[in-house]
């Protein structure tokens, strides 16, 4: 179960005498629940347009489900984050089954490598990318066909008839 959900939040400015049918704004927001998704929507809309929560309304909030959650995919994530020294743009790649899992990996990665909190990371775009379009080497190495992970230091399988309960020497675990 993922910690985040992907929400589609649609909102607008409240209708007034000057503007009877205001423009609708739609955003895809990754958040742990609906309350945080609405809050992030107003946070971003205030930055992008001259609309704030007091003078606006949310039309709908929907959870977006993954089309193919059983197939592994490559995701490119464009982010903007505030560090201790300034604001930085970044592009990162992840392999995951779902967009939400890739975003969760991104938040964990940003917290580990850059000490960036959830509030200081802004996800600009999440896109599924083809194998040919992968840029990062740490993802390219996972795209090789017939990728296998050898199992070192294994015990040899011995028949039950020949197996002794106590042995005087340590087992050989390498090949």
PDB file of C-alpha atoms in Angstrom:
ATOM      1  CA  UNK A   1       0.000   0.000   0.000  1.00  0.00           C
ATOM      2  CA  UNK A   2       1.469   3.320  -1.067  1.00  0.00           C
ATOM      3  CA  UNK A   3       1.739   6.226   1.334  1.00  0.00           C
ATOM      4  CA  UNK A   4       0.546   8.680  -1.307  1.00  0.00           C
ATOM      5  CA  UNK A   5      -2.417   8.834  -3.674  1.00  0.00           C
ATOM      6  CA  UNK A   6      -2.678  10.726  -6.932  1.00  0.00           C
ATOM      7  CA  UNK A   7      -5.570  13.182  -6.918  1.00  0.00           C
ATOM      8  CA  UNK A   8      -7.111  15.240  -9.681  1.00  0.00           C
ATOM      9  CA  UNK A   9      -8.286  18.476  -8.088  1.00  0.00           C
ATOM     10  CA  UNK A  10     -10.431  20.882 -10.105  1.00  0.00           C
ATOM     11  CA  UNK A  11     -11.103  24.352  -8.752  1.00  0.00           C
ATOM     12  CA  UNK A  12     -11.982  27.874  -9.812  1.00  0.00           C
ATOM     13  CA  UNK A  13     -12.494  31.433  -8.688  1.00  0.00           C
ATOM     14  CA  UNK A  14     -15.940  32.091  -7.188  1.00  0.00           C
ATOM     15  CA  UNK A  15     -18.454  33.421  -9.754  1.00  0.00           C
ATOM     16  CA  UNK A  16     -19.002  37.171  -9.519  1.00  0.00           C
ATOM     17  CA  UNK A  17     -20.917  39.922 -11.337  1.00  0.00           C
ATOM     18  CA  UNK A  18     -17.914  40.662 -13.592  1.00  0.00           C
ATOM     19  CA  UNK A  19     -17.124  36.993 -14.272  1.00  0.00           C
ATOM     20  CA  UNK A  20     -20.138  34.682 -14.220  1.00  0.00           C
ATOM     21  CA  UNK A  21     -18.320  31.581 -15.535  1.00  0.00           C
ATOM     22  CA  UNK A  22     -14.707  31.654 -14.250  1.00  0.00           C
ATOM     23  CA  UNK A  23     -11.985  29.508 -15.757  1.00  0.00           C
ATOM     24  CA  UNK A  24     -11.514  26.014 -14.274  1.00  0.00           C
ATOM     25  CA  UNK A  25      -8.048  24.912 -13.137  1.00  0.00           C
ATOM     26  CA  UNK A  26      -7.083  21.235 -12.946  1.00  0.00           C
ATOM     27  CA  UNK A  27      -4.043  19.778 -11.197  1.00  0.00           C
ATOM     28  CA  UNK A  28      -2.706  16.299 -10.543  1.00  0.00           C
ATOM     29  CA  UNK A  29      -1.454  16.296  -6.981  1.00  0.00           C
ATOM     30  CA  UNK A  30       0.314  13.579  -4.981  1.00  0.00           C
ATOM     31  CA  UNK A  31      -0.771  13.660  -1.355  1.00  0.00           C
ATOM     32  CA  UNK A  32      -1.471  11.271   1.544  1.00  0.00           C
ATOM     33  CA  UNK A  33      -5.156  12.295   1.759  1.00  0.00           C
ATOM     34  CA  UNK A  34      -7.839  14.571   0.294  1.00  0.00           C
ATOM     35  CA  UNK A  35      -7.290  17.368   2.824  1.00  0.00           C
ATOM     36  CA  UNK A  36      -3.600  17.696   1.960  1.00  0.00           C
ATOM     37  CA  UNK A  37      -4.415  17.478  -1.778  1.00  0.00           C
ATOM     38  CA  UNK A  38      -6.840  20.419  -1.526  1.00  0.00           C
ATOM     39  CA  UNK A  39      -4.337  22.395   0.522  1.00  0.00           C
ATOM     40  CA  UNK A  40      -1.551  21.805  -2.019  1.00  0.00           C
ATOM     41  CA  UNK A  41      -3.949  22.781  -4.837  1.00  0.00           C
ATOM     42  CA  UNK A  42      -4.558  26.196  -3.270  1.00  0.00           C
ATOM     43  CA  UNK A  43      -0.852  26.582  -2.512  1.00  0.00           C
ATOM     44  CA  UNK A  44       0.093  26.042  -6.175  1.00  0.00           C
ATOM     45  CA  UNK A  45      -2.851  27.990  -7.619  1.00  0.00           C
ATOM     46  CA  UNK A  46      -1.971  31.009  -5.495  1.00  0.00           C
ATOM     47  CA  UNK A  47       1.529  30.929  -7.014  1.00  0.00           C
ATOM     48  CA  UNK A  48       0.331  30.446 -10.603  1.00  0.00           C
ATOM     49  CA  UNK A  49      -2.797  32.612 -10.781  1.00  0.00           C
ATOM     50  CA  UNK A  50      -4.369  35.424  -8.788  1.00  0.00           C
ATOM     51  CA  UNK A  51      -6.777  33.079  -6.968  1.00  0.00           C
ATOM     52  CA  UNK A  52      -6.778  32.204  -3.290  1.00  0.00           C
ATOM     53  CA  UNK A  53      -8.843  29.838  -1.169  1.00  0.00           C
ATOM     54  CA  UNK A  54     -11.066  32.566   0.325  1.00  0.00           C
ATOM     55  CA  UNK A  55     -12.116  33.737  -3.155  1.00  0.00           C
ATOM     56  CA  UNK A  56     -12.365  30.313  -4.763  1.00  0.00           C
ATOM     57  CA  UNK A  57     -14.027  26.914  -4.656  1.00  0.00           C
ATOM     58  CA  UNK A  58     -13.078  23.329  -5.339  1.00  0.00           C
ATOM     59  CA  UNK A  59     -15.327  21.766  -7.971  1.00  0.00           C
ATOM     60  CA  UNK A  60     -14.166  18.147  -7.677  1.00  0.00           C
ATOM     61  CA  UNK A  61     -11.521  15.868  -6.188  1.00  0.00           C
ATOM     62  CA  UNK A  62     -10.937  12.430  -7.763  1.00  0.00           C
ATOM     63  CA  UNK A  63      -8.416   9.680  -7.082  1.00  0.00           C
ATOM     64  CA  UNK A  64      -6.507   8.732 -10.259  1.00  0.00           C
ATOM     65  CA  UNK A  65      -5.878   4.994 -10.613  1.00  0.00           C
ATOM     66  CA  UNK A  66      -2.972   3.441 -12.521  1.00  0.00           C
ATOM     67  CA  UNK A  67      -3.850   1.900 -15.915  1.00  0.00           C
ATOM     68  CA  UNK A  68      -1.366  -1.000 -15.705  1.00  0.00           C
ATOM     69  CA  UNK A  69      -0.296  -1.472 -12.080  1.00  0.00           C
ATOM     70  CA  UNK A  70       1.124  -4.967 -12.738  1.00  0.00           C
ATOM     71  CA  UNK A  71       3.772  -3.892 -15.293  1.00  0.00           C
ATOM     72  CA  UNK A  72       7.125  -2.344 -14.358  1.00  0.00           C
ATOM     73  CA  UNK A  73       7.721   1.079 -15.931  1.00  0.00           C
ATOM     74  CA  UNK A  74      10.352   3.810 -16.053  1.00  0.00           C
ATOM     75  CA  UNK A  75       9.306   7.202 -14.723  1.00  0.00           C
ATOM     76  CA  UNK A  76      10.928  10.587 -15.174  1.00  0.00           C
ATOM     77  CA  UNK A  77      10.135  13.118 -12.447  1.00  0.00           C
ATOM     78  CA  UNK A  78      10.796  16.844 -12.793  1.00  0.00           C
ATOM     79  CA  UNK A  79      10.936  18.518  -9.397  1.00  0.00           C
ATOM     80  CA  UNK A  80      11.732  21.838  -7.796  1.00  0.00           C
ATOM     81  CA  UNK A  81      12.913  21.948  -4.213  1.00  0.00           C
ATOM     82  CA  UNK A  82      14.052  24.439  -1.638  1.00  0.00           C
ATOM     83  CA  UNK A  83      17.365  23.631  -0.014  1.00  0.00           C
ATOM     84  CA  UNK A  84      19.127  25.519   2.761  1.00  0.00           C
ATOM     85  CA  UNK A  85      20.950  27.628   0.163  1.00  0.00           C
ATOM     86  CA  UNK A  86      18.274  28.242  -2.491  1.00  0.00           C
ATOM     87  CA  UNK A  87      15.743  26.786  -4.929  1.00  0.00           C
ATOM     88  CA  UNK A  88      16.841  24.101  -7.398  1.00  0.00           C
ATOM     89  CA  UNK A  89      15.300  22.306 -10.369  1.00  0.00           C
ATOM     90  CA  UNK A  90      15.989  18.609 -10.801  1.00  0.00           C
ATOM     91  CA  UNK A  91      15.184  15.644 -13.031  1.00  0.00           C
ATOM     92  CA  UNK A  92      15.215  12.139 -11.566  1.00  0.00           C
ATOM     93  CA  UNK A  93      14.364   8.676 -12.880  1.00  0.00           C
ATOM     94  CA  UNK A  94      12.824   5.732 -11.066  1.00  0.00           C
ATOM     95  CA  UNK A  95      11.551   2.248 -11.900  1.00  0.00           C
ATOM     96  CA  UNK A  96       8.244   1.337 -10.316  1.00  0.00           C
ATOM     97  CA  UNK A  97       4.921  -0.360 -10.942  1.00  0.00           C
ATOM     98  CA  UNK A  98       2.851   2.775 -10.347  1.00  0.00           C
ATOM     99  CA  UNK A  99       3.301   6.554 -10.596  1.00  0.00           C
ATOM    100  CA  UNK A 100       2.517   6.894  -6.896  1.00  0.00           C
ATOM    101  CA  UNK A 101       5.318   4.478  -5.970  1.00  0.00           C
ATOM    102  CA  UNK A 102       7.799   6.392  -8.139  1.00  0.00           C
ATOM    103  CA  UNK A 103       6.817   9.667  -6.450  1.00  0.00           C
ATOM    104  CA  UNK A 104       7.140   8.039  -3.033  1.00  0.00           C
ATOM    105  CA  UNK A 105      10.643   6.845  -3.978  1.00  0.00           C
ATOM    106  CA  UNK A 106      11.422  10.403  -5.085  1.00  0.00           C
ATOM    107  CA  UNK A 107      10.349  11.896  -1.756  1.00  0.00           C
ATOM    108  CA  UNK A 108      12.407   9.290   0.140  1.00  0.00           C
ATOM    109  CA  UNK A 109      15.406   9.918  -2.120  1.00  0.00           C
ATOM    110  CA  UNK A 110      15.174  13.701  -1.689  1.00  0.00           C
ATOM    111  CA  UNK A 111      14.920  13.309   2.073  1.00  0.00           C
ATOM    112  CA  UNK A 112      17.935  10.998   2.159  1.00  0.00           C
ATOM    113  CA  UNK A 113      20.258  12.777  -0.268  1.00  0.00           C
ATOM    114  CA  UNK A 114      19.271  16.423   0.180  1.00  0.00           C
ATOM    115  CA  UNK A 115      17.429  16.531   3.545  1.00  0.00           C
ATOM    116  CA  UNK A 116      14.424  17.977   1.684  1.00  0.00           C
ATOM    117  CA  UNK A 117      11.088  17.721   3.498  1.00  0.00           C
ATOM    118  CA  UNK A 118       7.704  17.040   1.868  1.00  0.00           C
ATOM    119  CA  UNK A 119       6.742  20.721   2.107  1.00  0.00           C
ATOM    120  CA  UNK A 120       9.883  21.886   0.275  1.00  0.00           C
ATOM    121  CA  UNK A 121       9.601  19.483  -2.708  1.00  0.00           C
ATOM    122  CA  UNK A 122       7.291  20.498  -5.562  1.00  0.00           C
ATOM    123  CA  UNK A 123       6.580  17.914  -8.234  1.00  0.00           C
ATOM    124  CA  UNK A 124       6.315  19.658 -11.586  1.00  0.00           C
ATOM    125  CA  UNK A 125       5.767  16.667 -13.854  1.00  0.00           C
ATOM    126  CA  UNK A 126       5.742  12.856 -13.763  1.00  0.00           C
ATOM    127  CA  UNK A 127       6.021  11.051 -17.091  1.00  0.00           C
ATOM    128  CA  UNK A 128       6.346   7.423 -18.108  1.00  0.00           C
ATOM    129  CA  UNK A 129       9.440   7.111 -20.317  1.00  0.00           C
ATOM    130  CA  UNK A 130      10.526   4.470 -22.829  1.00  0.00           C
ATOM    131  CA  UNK A 131      13.614   2.326 -22.345  1.00  0.00           C
ATOM    132  CA  UNK A 132      15.383   4.179 -25.177  1.00  0.00           C
ATOM    133  CA  UNK A 133      14.765   7.559 -23.540  1.00  0.00           C
ATOM    134  CA  UNK A 134      16.271   6.672 -20.161  1.00  0.00           C
ATOM    135  CA  UNK A 135      19.117   9.068 -19.293  1.00  0.00           C
ATOM    136  CA  UNK A 136      20.407   7.946 -15.896  1.00  0.00           C
ATOM    137  CA  UNK A 137      22.948   5.145 -15.686  1.00  0.00           C
ATOM    138  CA  UNK A 138      21.500   3.686 -12.470  1.00  0.00           C
ATOM    139  CA  UNK A 139      18.258   2.960 -14.360  1.00  0.00           C
ATOM    140  CA  UNK A 140      19.958   1.923 -17.645  1.00  0.00           C
ATOM    141  CA  UNK A 141      21.763  -0.909 -15.882  1.00  0.00           C
ATOM    142  CA  UNK A 142      18.399  -2.460 -14.966  1.00  0.00           C
ATOM    143  CA  UNK A 143      17.193  -2.493 -18.588  1.00  0.00           C
ATOM    144  CA  UNK A 144      19.559  -5.189 -19.843  1.00  0.00           C
ATOM    145  CA  UNK A 145      17.739  -8.269 -21.162  1.00  0.00           C
ATOM    146  CA  UNK A 146      18.035 -11.477 -19.101  1.00  0.00           C
ATOM    147  CA  UNK A 147      19.200  -9.550 -16.051  1.00  0.00           C
ATOM    148  CA  UNK A 148      20.096 -11.965 -13.262  1.00  0.00           C
ATOM    149  CA  UNK A 149      21.314 -11.553  -9.741  1.00  0.00           C
ATOM    150  CA  UNK A 150      23.717 -14.337  -8.738  1.00  0.00           C
ATOM    151  CA  UNK A 151      23.216 -15.926  -5.339  1.00  0.00           C
ATOM    152  CA  UNK A 152      26.675 -16.201  -3.735  1.00  0.00           C
ATOM    153  CA  UNK A 153      27.496 -18.267  -0.659  1.00  0.00           C
ATOM    154  CA  UNK A 154      24.903 -21.007  -0.877  1.00  0.00           C
ATOM    155  CA  UNK A 155      24.936 -24.341   0.877  1.00  0.00           C
ATOM    156  CA  UNK A 156      25.217 -27.405  -1.347  1.00  0.00           C
ATOM    157  CA  UNK A 157      22.104 -29.561  -1.447  1.00  0.00           C
ATOM    158  CA  UNK A 158      22.986 -32.945   0.077  1.00  0.00           C
ATOM    159  CA  UNK A 159      20.671 -35.981   0.148  1.00  0.00           C
ATOM    160  CA  UNK A 160      18.990 -36.604   3.466  1.00  0.00           C
ATOM    161  CA  UNK A 161      20.562 -40.106   3.648  1.00  0.00           C
ATOM    162  CA  UNK A 162      24.111 -38.701   3.411  1.00  0.00           C
ATOM    163  CA  UNK A 163      23.542 -35.618   5.548  1.00  0.00           C
ATOM    164  CA  UNK A 164      25.205 -35.720   8.975  1.00  0.00           C
ATOM    165  CA  UNK A 165      23.750 -33.913  11.955  1.00  0.00           C
ATOM    166  CA  UNK A 166      27.125 -32.775  13.269  1.00  0.00           C
ATOM    167  CA  UNK A 167      30.205 -32.114  11.097  1.00  0.00           C
ATOM    168  CA  UNK A 168      33.756 -31.359  12.229  1.00  0.00           C
ATOM    169  CA  UNK A 169      34.405 -28.647   9.643  1.00  0.00           C
ATOM    170  CA  UNK A 170      32.576 -25.551   8.483  1.00  0.00           C
ATOM    171  CA  UNK A 171      30.485 -25.808   5.303  1.00  0.00           C
ATOM    172  CA  UNK A 172      31.864 -24.515   2.012  1.00  0.00           C
ATOM    173  CA  UNK A 173      29.434 -21.833   0.839  1.00  0.00           C
ATOM    174  CA  UNK A 174      31.165 -20.448  -2.257  1.00  0.00           C
ATOM    175  CA  UNK A 175      31.497 -21.872  -5.765  1.00  0.00           C
TER     176      UNK A 175
END
